[in-house]
Amino acid sequence: MAKKLKYQSLIEENQLQNNCPYDGCKEARLKAYRWSYNPINSAHNFLPKNIYDKLMNTPPRGNSQDDFIKCSCCALSMFDSLEKAREKFSGFTSRVKLMLGYTHIAEGEIVEADGIISDIKNGHLDVFEYEGIELKLKFQIITPLN
Amino acid sequence: MENLKGHIISYLPISGLRKVSDFLEHEGPILSHFVDKSNRNYLYYWVDFDGDYNRWLIWKVSFKKLIEYLKGHVSLKELMCEPNKDFIFSADLDRKLEFNNVIAIDIEDLPLAYIPEEDSFYTLPIPNLYLQLSEDRHENSYLELLKEKALYFTLEPNLPTFSTTVSAISASGFLKKISNSFLNFMEEDFFKTYRETITDFSRLKKIISQFKEILEPRVVYLQYSSFKVGLSTDSIKTLDQVSSYKEWQKSILDKYRNEVIDVNYNSEEELRNINKNYSEEARRKIFSPIIEILNDKDYHLTVTDQKHRFKRSFVGKISKEKQDILLPPKIEEETFEKKKLYSIVIEATEGEDFTKIKGKALQTGLLFSQELEKVEYPLNYAISLGHRLKFKNQIKFWYYIDSQNLYHAESEEFGIFIVAYSKEQIIKMFQDELIHLYLSNNTKRDKDSLRLMENFNKYLESHSVNSDDEDFPF
């Protein structure tokens, strides 16, 4: 039986099931990095953007309808290297960094049993956890973001 | 959210907006490119949010500026504050993306918190779509290549007397110093790299001289509000017959960046490392101009690469103590003999050849001497280029030696002002000038030539053509 995604209901709620997860997503084993809050077990950590917005009661961030039907909002954003994780964040203005709220980088190993990952583009990947997986328990805060 | 000061309007006065791309995004857009129905370009920049809205600043921008931003040439702040528009719009978008609280804001009324930093440059790879579009617009690919490799030097004034501008003298002085430093570095590095393989010293010098021409820093970018200049070197043209220098040529600017620019000149350790790698003479040629730049009282310097992945800001001056590590104070060379002019009065036998009076005879015959600032030097003849001018009246020119032992000859009458390294050279040069002036004006009938020939005629006895260039006695 195919493994169920942890946020499958979110995908269905947003009517994304036809193209989400994306083609090419696959199980893999890699060291990954995610922008995080400290401590790692913060309730805000390792949530897809749609869930996070609901938790924080903030409107989803978008400026066109397409932004709200993005599969990535049902996944966890990660990087395949510490350097890429830092590089992307450093390209934002102070204002944006402040609003995003992330303060640290967490590192952890993703294995095949954890979920599926998208193609890596410029060091960035989306991770779709399987049901029952709590990736943040496998990650550790390793460094502040700035 | 921040309070805004501006003109409240009921709707965004731009129609047919559609998104082209997100330049910056993370789990949603942060900076997005839109076009309106007339294909005018706009940016949406996320600046605030609360429980009901996300706030976006929206403004018009030219396509050229967008490309410059994506190439890292201009910052987001420059795009936002560019004075090409009356207003920037602020709009609060709700969960349904409906526009609320649309306000037209004068740029100067924008909350400070919303204004990006000076260094808000785009650092990600340029999206393919824009690469293609910029190529379609016939960007100069050679220039683009040089721009990609360039080092970008920004000079900001230390005092805000003239806003962010620096004086033309400061800017030109900077360009001269940095070019000299680079060319000397190039020479030193080529010599170090190839001295084992090119054993013929004169050939080595010749190649270095050719590379000095090819690699002379080129200006590839200029910005005037804070003087910013992009300097690059050619990595395409090379010496015809040899391609083995290609890799060296490609890497020389990066090497210069690493060894000369990316240095903490206030770190004793880093300075001592430089000393290990460069002789004192090389240090004077390469690093002395840099120290002068960093210690300039009028401006301070920041250096980046095109994408701002490399950045070094030089704040504060280099202390004398640190300078002395790198460039030890020069001991005045004892061999330097300052030349001066003296008028002397001597007692001598009638008919004696003064040029032969030497040593003791001169000492005993000397009545007195006087130091002169300059003297009038007389010429009875001028000879050059196979021509001789014989003067019935001596032509005189002012002759003096300056503090650097350089010889000067000046004649207001003939408009000659020349400098040379020796007495013989200056006199020869003055004659050359006279002959050249005579030959090039004696057949002309314009006012200036006629006036010059009038001057010559006051002195000239004869003009003759001579087959050899022997010297005449004065």
mmCIF file of N, CA, C and O in Angstrom, chain B residues 43-84:
data_model
loop_
_atom_site.group_PDB
_atom_site.id
_atom_site.type_symbol
_atom_site.label_atom_id
_atom_site.label_comp_id
_atom_site.label_asym_id
_atom_site.label_seq_id
_atom_site.Cartn_x
_atom_site.Cartn_y
_atom_site.Cartn_z
ATOM 1 N N LEU B 43 7.009 46.456 -9.821
ATOM 2 C CA LEU B 43 7.469 45.539 -8.772
ATOM 3 C C LEU B 43 6.487 45.563 -7.604
ATOM 4 O O LEU B 43 5.943 46.625 -7.262
ATOM 5 N N TYR B 44 6.264 44.396 -7.028
ATOM 6 C CA TYR B 44 5.521 44.263 -5.777
ATOM 7 C C TYR B 44 6.538 43.822 -4.723
ATOM 8 O O TYR B 44 7.223 42.812 -4.914
ATOM 9 N N TYR B 45 6.609 44.575 -3.658
ATOM 10 C CA TYR B 45 7.575 44.223 -2.611
ATOM 11 C C TYR B 45 6.837 44.108 -1.274
ATOM 12 O O TYR B 45 6.154 45.040 -0.847
ATOM 13 N N TRP B 46 6.979 42.955 -0.642
ATOM 14 C CA TRP B 46 6.284 42.667 0.628
ATOM 15 C C TRP B 46 6.971 43.415 1.767
ATOM 16 O O TRP B 46 8.174 43.224 1.981
ATOM 17 N N VAL B 47 6.216 44.266 2.480
ATOM 18 C CA VAL B 47 6.844 45.077 3.521
ATOM 19 C C VAL B 47 6.205 44.956 4.898
ATOM 20 O O VAL B 47 6.793 45.410 5.892
ATOM 21 N N ASP B 48 4.980 44.379 4.981
ATOM 22 C CA ASP B 48 4.333 44.359 6.297
ATOM 23 C C ASP B 48 3.192 43.344 6.291
ATOM 24 O O ASP B 48 2.756 42.900 5.223
ATOM 25 N N PHE B 49 2.730 43.006 7.459
ATOM 26 C CA PHE B 49 1.544 42.146 7.550
ATOM 27 C C PHE B 49 0.949 42.234 8.948
ATOM 28 O O PHE B 49 1.607 42.659 9.904
ATOM 29 N N ASP B 50 -0.341 41.850 9.040
ATOM 30 C CA ASP B 50 -0.960 41.661 10.351
ATOM 31 C C ASP B 50 -1.946 40.507 10.212
ATOM 32 O O ASP B 50 -1.829 39.714 9.269
ATOM 33 N N GLY B 51 -2.894 40.415 11.117
ATOM 34 C CA GLY B 51 -3.809 39.279 11.089
ATOM 35 C C GLY B 51 -4.764 39.299 9.907
ATOM 36 O O GLY B 51 -5.414 38.285 9.604
ATOM 37 N N ASP B 52 -4.887 40.454 9.219
ATOM 38 C CA ASP B 52 -5.845 40.558 8.115
ATOM 39 C C ASP B 52 -5.208 40.746 6.737
ATOM 40 O O ASP B 52 -5.789 40.367 5.735
ATOM 41 N N TYR B 53 -4.055 41.372 6.728
ATOM 42 C CA TYR B 53 -3.498 41.772 5.430
ATOM 43 C C TYR B 53 -2.003 41.478 5.311
ATOM 44 O O TYR B 53 -1.285 41.465 6.304
ATOM 45 N N ASN B 54 -1.594 41.339 4.063
ATOM 46 C CA ASN B 54 -0.178 41.492 3.718
ATOM 47 C C ASN B 54 -0.063 42.810 2.968
ATOM 48 O O ASN B 54 -0.878 43.094 2.074
ATOM 49 N N ARG B 55 0.935 43.619 3.346
ATOM 50 C CA ARG B 55 1.088 44.914 2.678
ATOM 51 C C ARG B 55 2.183 44.823 1.623
ATOM 52 O O ARG B 55 3.267 44.304 1.883
ATOM 53 N N TRP B 56 1.860 45.365 0.448
ATOM 54 C CA TRP B 56 2.819 45.378 -0.668
ATOM 55 C C TRP B 56 3.058 46.806 -1.126
ATOM 56 O O TRP B 56 2.121 47.599 -1.197
ATOM 57 N N LEU B 57 4.283 47.119 -1.396
ATOM 58 C CA LEU B 57 4.591 48.376 -2.081
ATOM 59 C C LEU B 57 4.670 48.052 -3.565
ATOM 60 O O LEU B 57 5.246 47.031 -3.966
ATOM 61 N N ILE B 58 4.076 48.922 -4.373
ATOM 62 C CA ILE B 58 3.999 48.671 -5.818
ATOM 63 C C ILE B 58 4.500 49.919 -6.547
ATOM 64 O O ILE B 58 4.074 51.031 -6.231
ATOM 65 N N TRP B 59 5.432 49.729 -7.457
ATOM 66 C CA TRP B 59 5.926 50.890 -8.210
ATOM 67 C C TRP B 59 6.398 50.489 -9.596
ATOM 68 O O TRP B 59 6.728 49.326 -9.841
ATOM 69 N N LYS B 60 6.403 51.501 -10.455
ATOM 70 C CA LYS B 60 6.790 51.278 -11.853
ATOM 71 C C LYS B 60 8.315 51.295 -11.973
ATOM 72 O O LYS B 60 8.993 52.044 -11.281
ATOM 73 N N VAL B 61 8.820 50.469 -12.874
ATOM 74 C CA VAL B 61 10.268 50.396 -13.050
ATOM 75 C C VAL B 61 10.553 50.076 -14.528
ATOM 76 O O VAL B 61 9.744 49.408 -15.175
ATOM 77 N N SER B 62 11.651 50.579 -15.047
ATOM 78 C CA SER B 62 11.960 50.292 -16.455
ATOM 79 C C SER B 62 12.538 48.878 -16.586
ATOM 80 O O SER B 62 13.135 48.354 -15.628
ATOM 81 N N PHE B 63 12.372 48.302 -17.774
ATOM 82 C CA PHE B 63 12.906 46.955 -17.979
ATOM 83 C C PHE B 63 14.430 46.945 -17.831
ATOM 84 O O PHE B 63 15.006 46.018 -17.266
ATOM 85 N N LYS B 64 15.036 48.035 -18.316
ATOM 86 C CA LYS B 64 16.489 48.124 -18.236
ATOM 87 C C LYS B 64 16.951 48.050 -16.769
ATOM 88 O O LYS B 64 17.905 47.346 -16.431
ATOM 89 N N LYS B 65 16.226 48.785 -15.926
ATOM 90 C CA LYS B 65 16.597 48.778 -14.498
ATOM 91 C C LYS B 65 16.363 47.392 -13.876
ATOM 92 O O LYS B 65 17.123 46.955 -13.011
ATOM 93 N N LEU B 66 15.292 46.727 -14.312
ATOM 94 C CA LEU B 66 15.030 45.375 -13.791
ATOM 95 C C LEU B 66 16.205 44.457 -14.091
ATOM 96 O O LEU B 66 16.661 43.701 -13.235
ATOM 97 N N ILE B 67 16.685 44.550 -15.342
ATOM 98 C CA ILE B 67 17.803 43.692 -15.742
ATOM 99 C C ILE B 67 19.045 44.073 -14.938
ATOM 100 O O ILE B 67 19.791 43.206 -14.471
ATOM 101 N N GLU B 68 19.240 45.371 -14.764
ATOM 102 C CA GLU B 68 20.411 45.804 -13.981
ATOM 103 C C GLU B 68 20.329 45.283 -12.549
ATOM 104 O O GLU B 68 21.335 44.914 -11.950
ATOM 105 N N TYR B 69 19.093 45.268 -12.022
ATOM 106 C CA TYR B 69 18.911 44.729 -10.668
ATOM 107 C C TYR B 69 19.243 43.230 -10.644
ATOM 108 O O TYR B 69 19.998 42.766 -9.779
ATOM 109 N N LEU B 70 18.715 42.508 -11.626
ATOM 110 C CA LEU B 70 18.949 41.058 -11.652
ATOM 111 C C LEU B 70 20.430 40.732 -11.871
ATOM 112 O O LEU B 70 20.908 39.689 -11.458
ATOM 113 N N LYS B 71 21.130 41.652 -12.532
ATOM 114 C CA LYS B 71 22.565 41.423 -12.753
ATOM 115 C C LYS B 71 23.401 41.917 -11.588
ATOM 116 O O LYS B 71 24.636 41.822 -11.610
ATOM 117 N N GLY B 72 22.721 42.450 -10.585
ATOM 118 C CA GLY B 72 23.447 42.883 -9.380
ATOM 119 C C GLY B 72 24.091 44.252 -9.528
ATOM 120 O O GLY B 72 24.911 44.640 -8.717
ATOM 121 N N HIS B 73 23.705 44.995 -10.554
ATOM 122 C CA HIS B 73 24.329 46.305 -10.766
ATOM 123 C C HIS B 73 23.668 47.394 -9.938
ATOM 124 O O HIS B 73 24.317 48.373 -9.580
ATOM 125 N N VAL B 74 22.383 47.278 -9.713
ATOM 126 C CA VAL B 74 21.709 48.269 -8.874
ATOM 127 C C VAL B 74 20.963 47.535 -7.771
ATOM 128 O O VAL B 74 20.589 46.371 -7.911
ATOM 129 N N SER B 75 20.763 48.237 -6.661
ATOM 130 C CA SER B 75 20.113 47.600 -5.510
ATOM 131 C C SER B 75 18.602 47.786 -5.575
ATOM 132 O O SER B 75 18.093 48.628 -6.333
ATOM 133 N N LEU B 76 17.912 47.038 -4.725
ATOM 134 C CA LEU B 76 16.451 47.202 -4.630
ATOM 135 C C LEU B 76 16.137 48.617 -4.153
ATOM 136 O O LEU B 76 15.181 49.244 -4.601
ATOM 137 N N LYS B 77 16.980 49.124 -3.264
ATOM 138 C CA LYS B 77 16.764 50.495 -2.775
ATOM 139 C C LYS B 77 16.824 51.492 -3.934
ATOM 140 O O LYS B 77 16.004 52.402 -4.025
ATOM 141 N N GLU B 78 17.802 51.295 -4.823
ATOM 142 C CA GLU B 78 17.915 52.212 -5.968
ATOM 143 C C GLU B 78 16.694 52.109 -6.871
ATOM 144 O O GLU B 78 16.223 53.110 -7.393
ATOM 145 N N LEU B 79 16.192 50.892 -7.043
ATOM 146 C CA LEU B 79 14.983 50.723 -7.864
ATOM 147 C C LEU B 79 13.807 51.441 -7.225
ATOM 148 O O LEU B 79 13.004 52.073 -7.896
ATOM 149 N N MET B 80 13.725 51.333 -5.910
ATOM 150 C CA MET B 80 12.580 51.911 -5.211
ATOM 151 C C MET B 80 12.662 53.441 -5.185
ATOM 152 O O MET B 80 11.682 54.131 -5.416
ATOM 153 N N CYS B 81 13.851 53.948 -4.921
ATOM 154 C CA CYS B 81 13.988 55.392 -4.708
ATOM 155 C C CYS B 81 14.340 56.161 -5.976
ATOM 156 O O CYS B 81 14.526 57.372 -5.935
ATOM 157 N N GLU B 82 14.447 55.444 -7.092
ATOM 158 C CA GLU B 82 14.744 56.113 -8.365
ATOM 159 C C GLU B 82 13.689 57.196 -8.623
ATOM 160 O O GLU B 82 12.488 56.920 -8.556
ATOM 161 N N PRO B 83 14.150 58.422 -8.918
ATOM 162 C CA PRO B 83 13.166 59.509 -9.052
ATOM 163 C C PRO B 83 12.466 59.521 -10.411
ATOM 164 O O PRO B 83 12.428 60.519 -11.104
ATOM 165 N N ASN B 84 11.923 58.401 -10.826
ATOM 166 C CA ASN B 84 11.250 58.328 -12.127
ATOM 167 C C ASN B 84 9.739 58.268 -11.964
ATOM 168 O O ASN B 84 9.018 57.971 -12.887
#
